[in-house]
Short mmCIF file of N, CA and C and ligand atoms in Angstrom, two decimals:
data_model
loop_
_atom_site.label_atom_id
_atom_site.label_comp_id
_atom_site.label_asym_id
_atom_site.label_seq_id
_atom_site.Cartn_x
_atom_site.Cartn_y
_atom_site.Cartn_z
N UNK V 306 -42.93 -54.89 -25.39
CA UNK V 306 -43.84 -53.69 -25.48
C UNK V 306 -45.30 -54.37 -26.31
N UNK V 307 -46.23 -53.81 -25.93
CA UNK V 307 -47.64 -54.14 -26.50
C UNK V 307 -48.57 -53.00 -26.44
N UNK V 308 -49.57 -52.96 -27.34
CA UNK V 308 -50.32 -51.88 -27.59
C UNK V 308 -51.12 -51.39 -26.48
N UNK V 309 -50.80 -50.03 -26.21
CA UNK V 309 -51.40 -49.28 -24.72
C UNK V 309 -52.15 -48.20 -25.06
N UNK V 310 -53.39 -47.96 -24.66
CA UNK V 310 -54.01 -46.90 -24.81
C UNK V 310 -53.70 -45.79 -23.75
N UNK V 311 -52.83 -44.76 -24.11
CA UNK V 311 -52.32 -43.78 -23.05
C UNK V 311 -53.38 -43.29 -22.18
N UNK V 312 -54.58 -43.00 -22.87
CA UNK V 312 -55.57 -42.30 -22.24
C UNK V 312 -56.05 -43.24 -21.09
N UNK V 313 -56.17 -44.59 -21.36
CA UNK V 313 -56.45 -45.57 -20.41
C UNK V 313 -55.33 -45.59 -19.12
N UNK V 314 -54.39 -45.58 -19.60
CA UNK V 314 -53.04 -45.71 -18.69
C UNK V 314 -52.95 -44.63 -17.65
N UNK V 315 -53.34 -43.33 -18.20
CA UNK V 315 -53.33 -42.00 -17.49
C UNK V 315 -54.59 -42.17 -16.46
N UNK V 316 -55.79 -42.67 -17.05
CA UNK V 316 -56.98 -42.71 -16.29
C UNK V 316 -56.69 -43.85 -14.95
N UNK V 317 -56.25 -44.84 -15.26
CA UNK V 317 -55.85 -45.99 -14.16
C UNK V 317 -55.06 -45.21 -13.46
N UNK V 318 -53.97 -44.72 -13.52
CA UNK V 318 -52.95 -43.92 -12.78
C UNK V 318 -53.53 -42.79 -11.89
N UNK V 319 -54.60 -42.03 -12.43
CA UNK V 319 -55.31 -41.03 -11.74
C UNK V 319 -56.08 -41.56 -10.62
N UNK V 320 -56.75 -42.81 -11.12
CA UNK V 320 -57.68 -43.72 -10.14
C UNK V 320 -56.75 -44.11 -8.79
N UNK V 321 -55.62 -44.45 -9.24
CA UNK V 321 -54.65 -45.09 -8.21
C UNK V 321 -54.18 -43.98 -7.27
N UNK V 322 -53.77 -42.79 -7.68
CA UNK V 322 -53.20 -41.56 -7.09
C UNK V 322 -54.44 -41.03 -6.30
N UNK V 323 -55.53 -40.83 -6.73
CA UNK V 323 -56.21 -39.72 -6.32
C UNK V 323 -56.58 -39.70 -4.75
N UNK V 324 -56.87 -40.92 -4.09
CA UNK V 324 -57.06 -40.76 -2.62
C UNK V 324 -55.83 -40.14 -1.91
N UNK V 325 -54.47 -40.17 -2.59
CA UNK V 325 -53.44 -39.49 -1.88
C UNK V 325 -53.37 -38.19 -2.16
N UNK V 326 -54.29 -37.78 -3.09
CA UNK V 326 -54.04 -36.16 -3.68
C UNK V 326 -55.03 -35.71 -2.94
N UNK V 327 -56.15 -36.52 -2.67
CA UNK V 327 -57.35 -35.69 -1.31
C UNK V 327 -56.60 -35.47 -0.20
N UNK V 328 -55.95 -36.37 0.20
CA UNK V 328 -55.51 -36.42 1.56
C UNK V 328 -54.42 -35.39 1.72
N UNK V 329 -53.98 -34.83 0.60
CA UNK V 329 -52.82 -33.82 0.69
C UNK V 329 -53.25 -32.27 -0.01
N UNK V 330 -54.71 -32.29 -0.09
CA UNK V 330 -55.12 -31.00 -0.56
C UNK V 330 -54.73 -30.86 -1.93
N UNK V 331 -54.64 -31.66 -2.64
CA UNK V 331 -54.19 -31.48 -4.22
C UNK V 331 -55.27 -31.82 -4.98
N UNK V 332 -55.74 -31.02 -5.82
CA UNK V 332 -56.86 -31.05 -6.68
C UNK V 332 -56.35 -31.29 -8.03
N UNK V 333 -57.08 -32.82 -8.50
CA UNK V 333 -56.62 -33.14 -9.86
C UNK V 333 -57.61 -32.60 -10.87
N UNK V 334 -56.94 -32.36 -11.77
CA UNK V 334 -57.80 -31.95 -13.06
C UNK V 334 -57.29 -32.71 -14.27
N UNK V 335 -58.27 -33.26 -15.08
CA UNK V 335 -57.88 -34.18 -15.99
C UNK V 335 -58.39 -33.42 -17.24
N UNK V 336 -57.79 -33.56 -18.39
CA UNK V 336 -58.34 -33.16 -19.73
C UNK V 336 -57.86 -34.32 -20.59
N UNK V 337 -58.54 -35.25 -21.30
CA UNK V 337 -57.99 -36.41 -22.07
C UNK V 337 -58.35 -36.05 -23.60
N UNK V 338 -57.47 -36.39 -24.49
CA UNK V 338 -57.88 -36.38 -25.82
C UNK V 338 -59.00 -37.34 -26.13
N UNK V 339 -59.91 -36.82 -27.13
CA UNK V 339 -61.20 -37.51 -26.89
C UNK V 339 -61.11 -38.74 -27.79
N UNK V 340 -59.93 -39.25 -28.43
CA UNK V 340 -59.84 -40.72 -28.80
C UNK V 340 -59.00 -41.42 -28.14
N UNK V 341 -58.79 -42.86 -28.41
CA UNK V 341 -57.72 -43.35 -27.84
C UNK V 341 -56.59 -43.26 -28.47
N UNK V 342 -55.44 -43.28 -27.58
CA UNK V 342 -53.70 -42.87 -28.15
C UNK V 342 -53.05 -43.95 -28.03
N UNK V 343 -52.89 -44.86 -28.98
CA UNK V 343 -52.29 -46.29 -28.87
C UNK V 343 -50.87 -46.23 -29.29
N UNK V 344 -50.10 -46.72 -28.16
CA UNK V 344 -48.77 -46.58 -28.32
C UNK V 344 -48.18 -48.10 -27.93
N UNK V 345 -47.07 -48.54 -28.59
CA UNK V 345 -46.33 -49.69 -28.60
C UNK V 345 -45.53 -49.55 -27.17
N UNK V 346 -46.09 -50.29 -25.95
CA UNK V 346 -45.34 -49.64 -24.78
C UNK V 346 -45.33 -50.68 -23.73
N UNK V 347 -44.51 -50.50 -22.76
CA UNK V 347 -44.41 -51.25 -21.52
C UNK V 347 -45.13 -50.58 -20.47
N UNK V 348 -46.57 -50.87 -20.39
CA UNK V 348 -47.44 -50.17 -19.52
C UNK V 348 -47.07 -50.00 -17.91
N UNK V 349 -46.44 -51.07 -17.44
CA UNK V 349 -46.01 -50.84 -16.20
C UNK V 349 -44.99 -49.90 -15.96
N UNK V 350 -43.83 -49.86 -16.79
CA UNK V 350 -42.91 -48.86 -16.76
C UNK V 350 -43.56 -47.40 -16.81
N UNK V 351 -44.48 -47.07 -17.79
CA UNK V 351 -45.08 -46.02 -18.13
C UNK V 351 -45.79 -45.43 -16.82
N UNK V 352 -46.59 -46.55 -16.16
CA UNK V 352 -47.16 -46.09 -14.94
C UNK V 352 -46.12 -45.66 -13.79
N UNK V 353 -45.02 -46.22 -13.86
CA UNK V 353 -43.98 -46.00 -12.91
C UNK V 353 -43.55 -44.24 -12.95
N UNK V 354 -43.23 -44.03 -14.34
CA UNK V 354 -43.13 -42.73 -14.93
C UNK V 354 -44.04 -41.46 -14.31
N UNK V 355 -45.43 -42.15 -14.34
CA UNK V 355 -46.28 -41.13 -14.29
C UNK V 355 -46.39 -40.98 -12.71
N UNK V 356 -46.32 -41.97 -11.95
CA UNK V 356 -46.45 -41.82 -10.33
C UNK V 356 -45.23 -41.12 -9.97
N UNK V 357 -43.88 -41.27 -10.50
CA UNK V 357 -42.77 -40.38 -10.23
C UNK V 357 -43.09 -39.03 -10.54
N UNK V 358 -43.76 -38.60 -11.46
CA UNK V 358 -43.99 -37.33 -11.68
C UNK V 358 -45.08 -36.72 -10.73
N UNK V 359 -46.40 -37.43 -10.37
CA UNK V 359 -47.28 -37.03 -9.48
C UNK V 359 -46.48 -36.98 -8.06
N UNK V 360 -45.66 -37.79 -7.63
CA UNK V 360 -45.05 -37.63 -6.16
C UNK V 360 -44.17 -36.48 -6.13
N UNK V 361 -43.38 -36.23 -7.31
CA UNK V 361 -42.61 -34.97 -7.33
C UNK V 361 -43.41 -33.77 -7.25
N UNK V 362 -44.56 -33.80 -7.91
CA UNK V 362 -45.35 -32.49 -7.81
C UNK V 362 -45.99 -32.41 -6.59
N UNK V 363 -46.51 -33.46 -5.98
CA UNK V 363 -46.79 -33.61 -4.50
C UNK V 363 -45.81 -32.85 -3.69
N UNK V 364 -44.71 -33.22 -3.77
CA UNK V 364 -43.50 -32.91 -2.92
C UNK V 364 -43.28 -31.34 -3.11
N UNK V 365 -43.80 -31.09 -4.11
CA UNK V 365 -43.33 -29.51 -4.55
C UNK V 365 -44.60 -28.48 -4.09
N UNK V 366 -45.73 -29.24 -3.74
CA UNK V 366 -46.81 -28.49 -3.41
C UNK V 366 -47.29 -28.93 -1.58
N UNK V 367 -46.48 -28.67 -0.82
CA UNK V 367 -46.62 -29.35 0.32
C UNK V 367 -47.58 -28.53 0.93
N UNK V 368 -48.22 -27.24 0.73
CA UNK V 368 -49.71 -26.89 1.31
C UNK V 368 -50.61 -27.01 0.27
N UNK V 369 -50.39 -27.89 -0.63
CA UNK V 369 -51.56 -28.24 -1.65
C UNK V 369 -51.16 -27.45 -2.94
N UNK V 370 -52.46 -27.88 -3.75
CA UNK V 370 -52.22 -27.05 -5.02
C UNK V 370 -53.08 -28.06 -6.24
N UNK V 371 -52.52 -27.55 -7.58
CA UNK V 371 -53.37 -28.15 -8.50
C UNK V 371 -52.49 -29.27 -9.29
N UNK V 372 -52.87 -30.35 -9.49
CA UNK V 372 -52.15 -31.24 -10.24
C UNK V 372 -52.92 -31.60 -11.50
N UNK V 373 -52.39 -31.09 -12.66
CA UNK V 373 -53.38 -31.07 -14.01
C UNK V 373 -52.68 -32.21 -15.00
N UNK V 374 -53.33 -33.11 -15.51
CA UNK V 374 -52.99 -33.81 -16.44
C UNK V 374 -53.74 -33.71 -17.68
N UNK V 375 -52.89 -33.74 -18.80
CA UNK V 375 -53.53 -33.75 -20.05
C UNK V 375 -52.88 -34.85 -21.02
N UNK V 376 -53.82 -35.35 -22.18
CA UNK V 376 -53.13 -35.85 -23.13
C UNK V 376 -53.73 -35.30 -24.51
N UNK V 377 -52.93 -35.28 -25.40
CA UNK V 377 -53.24 -34.52 -26.41
C UNK V 377 -52.49 -35.44 -27.70
N UNK V 378 -52.67 -35.28 -28.99
CA UNK V 378 -52.10 -35.84 -30.05
C UNK V 378 -51.48 -34.94 -31.04
N UNK V 379 -50.19 -35.23 -31.50
CA UNK V 379 -49.68 -34.65 -32.80
C UNK V 379 -49.97 -35.72 -33.92
N UNK V 380 -49.26 -35.47 -34.97
CA UNK V 380 -49.20 -36.11 -36.17
C UNK V 380 -48.89 -37.64 -35.96
N UNK V 381 -47.83 -37.91 -34.99
CA UNK V 381 -47.26 -39.13 -35.14
C UNK V 381 -46.99 -39.52 -33.38
N UNK V 382 -47.35 -38.68 -32.49
CA UNK V 382 -47.17 -38.97 -31.09
C UNK V 382 -48.16 -38.65 -30.23
N UNK V 383 -48.35 -39.52 -29.10
CA UNK V 383 -49.25 -39.38 -27.83
C UNK V 383 -48.36 -38.23 -27.17
N UNK V 384 -49.10 -37.09 -26.51
CA UNK V 384 -48.58 -36.24 -25.58
C UNK V 384 -49.24 -36.33 -24.45
N UNK V 385 -48.26 -36.58 -23.13
CA UNK V 385 -48.93 -36.48 -21.94
C UNK V 385 -48.35 -35.32 -21.10
N UNK V 386 -49.05 -34.17 -20.58
CA UNK V 386 -48.56 -33.25 -19.91
C UNK V 386 -48.97 -33.28 -18.62
N UNK V 387 -48.31 -33.20 -17.58
CA UNK V 387 -48.18 -33.30 -16.09
C UNK V 387 -47.88 -31.93 -15.63
N UNK V 388 -48.57 -31.15 -14.99
CA UNK V 388 -48.46 -29.89 -14.34
C UNK V 388 -48.89 -29.69 -13.05
N UNK V 389 -47.73 -28.90 -12.34
CA UNK V 389 -48.39 -28.78 -11.05
C UNK V 389 -48.31 -27.21 -10.64
N UNK V 390 -48.93 -26.61 -9.57
CA UNK V 390 -48.70 -25.24 -9.05
C UNK V 390 -47.75 -25.28 -7.96
N UNK V 391 -46.82 -25.92 -8.03
CA UNK V 391 -46.04 -26.04 -6.91
C UNK V 391 -44.82 -24.78 -6.83
N UNK V 392 -43.80 -25.01 -6.19
CA UNK V 392 -42.65 -23.67 -5.76
C UNK V 392 -41.85 -23.73 -7.29
N UNK V 393 -41.82 -24.54 -8.11
CA UNK V 393 -41.02 -24.41 -9.32
C UNK V 393 -39.50 -24.74 -9.29
N UNK V 394 -38.84 -24.74 -10.21
CA UNK V 394 -37.41 -25.01 -10.22
C UNK V 394 -36.76 -23.64 -11.07
N UNK V 395 -35.65 -23.31 -10.23
CA UNK V 395 -34.71 -22.38 -10.84
C UNK V 395 -34.26 -22.82 -11.86
N UNK V 396 -34.14 -21.44 -12.87
CA UNK V 396 -33.80 -21.87 -14.40
C UNK V 396 -32.26 -22.54 -14.44
N UNK V 397 -31.54 -22.17 -13.29
CA UNK V 397 -30.21 -22.99 -13.39
C UNK V 397 -30.25 -24.03 -13.03
N UNK V 398 -31.10 -24.56 -12.54
CA UNK V 398 -31.26 -26.03 -12.07
C UNK V 398 -31.87 -26.97 -13.03
N UNK V 399 -32.47 -26.38 -14.12
CA UNK V 399 -33.28 -27.08 -14.64
C UNK V 399 -32.80 -28.20 -15.53
N UNK V 400 -31.57 -28.07 -16.12
CA UNK V 400 -31.02 -28.93 -16.91
C UNK V 400 -30.22 -30.15 -16.13
N UNK V 401 -30.31 -30.00 -14.76
CA UNK V 401 -29.71 -30.91 -13.84
C UNK V 401 -30.80 -32.03 -13.34
N UNK V 402 -32.34 -31.63 -13.42
CA UNK V 402 -32.96 -32.72 -12.78
C UNK V 402 -33.15 -33.80 -13.15
N UNK V 403 -32.69 -34.07 -14.69
CA UNK V 403 -32.65 -35.58 -15.16
C UNK V 403 -31.53 -36.35 -15.00
N UNK V 404 -30.40 -35.69 -14.27
CA UNK V 404 -29.38 -36.14 -13.97
C UNK V 404 -29.39 -37.18 -12.69
N UNK V 405 -28.82 -38.52 -12.81
CA UNK V 405 -28.99 -39.44 -11.54
C UNK V 405 -28.25 -38.69 -10.32
N UNK V 406 -29.00 -38.90 -9.31
CA UNK V 406 -28.53 -38.46 -8.09
C UNK V 406 -28.69 -36.88 -7.78
N UNK V 407 -29.18 -36.23 -8.88
CA UNK V 407 -29.25 -34.59 -8.44
C UNK V 407 -30.89 -34.86 -7.89
N UNK V 408 -30.57 -34.34 -6.34
CA UNK V 408 -31.82 -34.22 -5.47
C UNK V 408 -31.64 -32.90 -4.75
N UNK V 409 -32.81 -32.27 -4.36
CA UNK V 409 -32.73 -31.05 -3.61
C UNK V 409 -33.56 -31.33 -2.26
N UNK V 410 -34.00 -32.78 -2.17
CA UNK V 410 -34.76 -33.12 -0.99
C UNK V 410 -33.78 -33.99 -0.03
N UNK V 411 -34.10 -33.73 1.39
CA UNK V 411 -33.32 -34.71 2.39
C UNK V 411 -33.86 -36.00 2.05
N UNK V 412 -33.17 -36.71 1.79
CA UNK V 412 -33.36 -38.30 1.75
C UNK V 412 -33.74 -38.39 0.37
N UNK V 413 -33.98 -37.54 -0.58
CA UNK V 413 -34.10 -38.01 -1.90
C UNK V 413 -32.62 -38.84 -2.61
N UNK V 414 -33.30 -39.59 -3.38
CA UNK V 414 -32.12 -40.60 -4.10
C UNK V 414 -31.61 -39.51 -5.35
N UNK V 415 -32.62 -39.01 -5.96
CA UNK V 415 -32.40 -38.10 -7.17
C UNK V 415 -32.39 -39.15 -8.39
N UNK V 416 -33.11 -40.30 -8.22
CA UNK V 416 -33.08 -41.23 -9.34
C UNK V 416 -34.37 -41.10 -10.07
N UNK V 417 -35.41 -40.57 -9.61
CA UNK V 417 -36.73 -40.60 -10.13
C UNK V 417 -36.85 -40.30 -11.60
N UNK V 418 -36.46 -38.93 -11.81
CA UNK V 418 -36.47 -38.48 -13.09
C UNK V 418 -35.37 -38.92 -14.16
N UNK V 419 -34.23 -39.38 -13.62
CA UNK V 419 -33.39 -39.96 -14.43
C UNK V 419 -33.79 -41.33 -15.04
N UNK V 420 -34.28 -42.29 -14.18
CA UNK V 420 -35.11 -43.52 -14.63
C UNK V 420 -36.11 -43.16 -15.35
N UNK V 421 -37.11 -41.94 -15.10
CA UNK V 421 -38.18 -41.83 -15.92
C UNK V 421 -37.64 -41.59 -17.52
N UNK V 422 -36.65 -40.77 -17.42
CA UNK V 422 -36.15 -40.38 -18.75
C UNK V 422 -35.73 -41.32 -19.61
N UNK V 423 -34.88 -42.31 -19.12
CA UNK V 423 -34.48 -43.69 -19.63
C UNK V 423 -35.91 -44.63 -20.30
N UNK V 424 -36.62 -44.56 -19.30
CA UNK V 424 -37.89 -45.40 -19.62
C UNK V 424 -38.54 -44.77 -20.71
N UNK V 425 -38.75 -43.39 -20.90
CA UNK V 425 -39.24 -42.56 -21.95
C UNK V 425 -38.50 -42.78 -23.29
N UNK V 426 -37.13 -42.67 -23.26
CA UNK V 426 -36.33 -42.88 -24.16
C UNK V 426 -36.07 -44.28 -24.88
N UNK V 427 -36.30 -45.27 -24.08
CA UNK V 427 -36.56 -46.72 -24.45
C UNK V 427 -37.69 -47.05 -25.19
N UNK V 428 -38.84 -45.91 -25.41
CA UNK V 428 -39.89 -45.89 -26.03
C UNK V 428 -39.82 -44.97 -27.47
N UNK V 429 -38.49 -44.69 -27.59
CA UNK V 429 -38.29 -43.70 -28.73
C UNK V 429 -39.00 -42.62 -28.51
N UNK V 430 -39.36 -42.21 -27.28
CA UNK V 430 -40.00 -40.68 -26.70
C UNK V 430 -39.11 -39.87 -26.17
N UNK V 431 -39.91 -38.59 -25.86
CA UNK V 431 -38.99 -37.56 -25.13
C UNK V 431 -39.54 -37.22 -23.90
N UNK V 432 -38.93 -36.50 -23.01
CA UNK V 432 -39.51 -35.71 -22.10
C UNK V 432 -38.81 -34.36 -21.67
N UNK V 433 -39.58 -33.48 -21.47
CA UNK V 433 -39.12 -32.08 -21.23
C UNK V 433 -39.84 -31.52 -20.26
N UNK V 434 -39.08 -30.27 -19.72
CA UNK V 434 -39.52 -29.68 -18.26
C UNK V 434 -39.63 -28.20 -18.78
N UNK V 435 -40.84 -27.64 -18.16
CA UNK V 435 -40.80 -26.13 -18.36
C UNK V 435 -41.50 -25.62 -16.91
N UNK V 436 -40.68 -24.64 -16.36
CA UNK V 436 -41.32 -24.10 -14.89
C UNK V 436 -40.77 -22.56 -14.74
N UNK V 437 -41.65 -22.33 -13.81
CA UNK V 437 -41.49 -20.87 -13.44
C UNK V 437 -41.55 -20.91 -11.87
N UNK V 438 -40.49 -20.53 -11.26
CA UNK V 438 -40.38 -20.21 -9.70
C UNK V 438 -41.46 -19.55 -9.31
N UNK V 439 -42.11 -20.23 -8.18
CA UNK V 439 -43.11 -19.56 -7.48
C UNK V 439 -44.67 -19.98 -8.33
N UNK V 440 -44.42 -20.37 -9.46
CA UNK V 440 -45.87 -20.76 -10.06
C UNK V 440 -46.00 -22.12 -10.58
N UNK V 441 -45.09 -23.08 -10.84
CA UNK V 441 -45.43 -24.43 -11.03
C UNK V 441 -44.42 -24.78 -12.01
N UNK V 442 -44.64 -25.96 -12.52
CA UNK V 442 -43.83 -26.90 -13.12
C UNK V 442 -44.77 -27.89 -14.05
N UNK V 443 -44.15 -28.11 -15.22
CA UNK V 443 -44.77 -28.87 -16.24
C UNK V 443 -43.95 -29.63 -17.16
N UNK V 444 -44.15 -31.16 -16.86
CA UNK V 444 -43.68 -32.00 -17.87
C UNK V 444 -44.32 -32.48 -18.93
N UNK V 445 -43.45 -32.56 -20.21
CA UNK V 445 -44.02 -32.96 -21.58
C UNK V 445 -43.57 -34.21 -21.88
N UNK V 446 -44.53 -35.17 -22.25
CA UNK V 446 -43.78 -36.52 -22.40
C UNK V 446 -44.41 -36.82 -24.13
N UNK V 447 -43.45 -37.00 -25.06
CA UNK V 447 -43.98 -37.56 -26.30
C UNK V 447 -43.44 -38.91 -26.49
N UNK V 448 -44.72 -39.71 -27.09
CA UNK V 448 -44.45 -41.26 -27.31
C UNK V 448 -45.00 -41.37 -28.54
N UNK V 449 -44.21 -42.28 -29.46
CA UNK V 449 -44.59 -42.35 -30.79
C UNK V 449 -45.86 -43.03 -30.61
N UNK V 450 -46.89 -42.94 -31.39
CA UNK V 450 -48.04 -43.53 -31.93
C UNK V 450 -48.06 -44.87 -32.46
N UNK V 451 -48.64 -46.11 -32.11
CA UNK V 451 -48.44 -46.74 -33.01
C UNK V 451 -49.01 -46.90 -34.59
N UNK V 452 -48.17 -47.16 -35.45
CA UNK V 452 -48.55 -47.25 -36.74
C UNK V 452 -49.53 -48.20 -37.21
N UNK V 453 -50.49 -47.67 -38.07
CA UNK V 453 -51.63 -48.47 -38.16
C UNK V 453 -51.39 -49.54 -39.48
N1 ATP E 1297 -42.57 -30.84 -10.26
C1 ATP E 1297 -41.39 -30.65 -9.30
N2 ATP E 1297 -41.31 -29.39 -8.85
C2 ATP E 1297 -40.29 -28.85 -8.42
N3 ATP E 1297 -39.06 -29.26 -8.43
C3 ATP E 1297 -39.00 -30.64 -8.59
C4 ATP E 1297 -40.08 -31.32 -9.72
N4 ATP E 1297 -40.02 -32.48 -9.98
C5 ATP E 1297 -38.67 -32.64 -10.04
N5 ATP E 1297 -37.93 -31.60 -9.24
C6 ATP E 1297 -36.33 -31.10 -8.81
O1 ATP E 1297 -36.06 -32.28 -9.47
C7 ATP E 1297 -35.21 -33.04 -8.52
C8 ATP E 1297 -35.01 -34.41 -8.94
O2 ATP E 1297 -36.29 -34.99 -9.17
P1 ATP E 1297 -36.18 -36.76 -9.06
O3 ATP E 1297 -37.34 -37.31 -9.11
O4 ATP E 1297 -34.93 -37.25 -9.99
O5 ATP E 1297 -35.51 -37.16 -7.68
P2 ATP E 1297 -35.95 -36.66 -6.15
O6 ATP E 1297 -37.60 -36.43 -6.24
O7 ATP E 1297 -35.12 -35.75 -5.42
O8 ATP E 1297 -35.63 -38.12 -5.35
P3 ATP E 1297 -36.35 -39.76 -5.67
O9 ATP E 1297 -35.43 -40.43 -6.19
O10 ATP E 1297 -37.03 -40.00 -4.34
O11 ATP E 1297 -37.59 -39.25 -6.82
C9 ATP E 1297 -35.82 -32.95 -7.28
O12 ATP E 1297 -35.11 -32.99 -6.16
C10 ATP E 1297 -36.27 -31.53 -7.46
O13 ATP E 1297 -35.34 -30.64 -6.81
MG1 MG E 1298 -38.80 -38.07 -7.36
#
């Protein structure tokens, strides 16, 4: 773990992902907290988490849509919110999506979100989901800020 600016990490991943978004009619919107958000983190693992969320969003918006990435700050945490305007998740399935091998996709391994959750928890953080069928899905990640 080393000091990572979450805003910088998010920016890097958006730059990396944006050509794919364009080619799939996905509009990226970004709104970043106006100061650095420094967390003790494994940057490569967190990038993997973000990419998993972007790909899931893309797969939920096959006709295109909006992918919105925000960062915010609470007293003790950096907050990353990844929202899409995709098909959403049935309420009865919401608690299953973080389980290993749960997938509704042909050929999906169902490991993306379970691995992501493990990574976030290894940072003493949390990840939660909100979703409305037919409107979209939003993942909120909290990561403890490095103490000064
Ligand atoms: N943004 C989203 N919108 C709608 N459903 C989602 C979204 N993200 C995840 N899901 C649901 O949660 C399930 C589990 O996601 P997860 O990323 O763990 O596995 P997967 O995408 O199916 O396979 P993979 O291992 O290739 O990532 C998905 O199959 C899908 O049903
Ligand atoms: Mg996935």
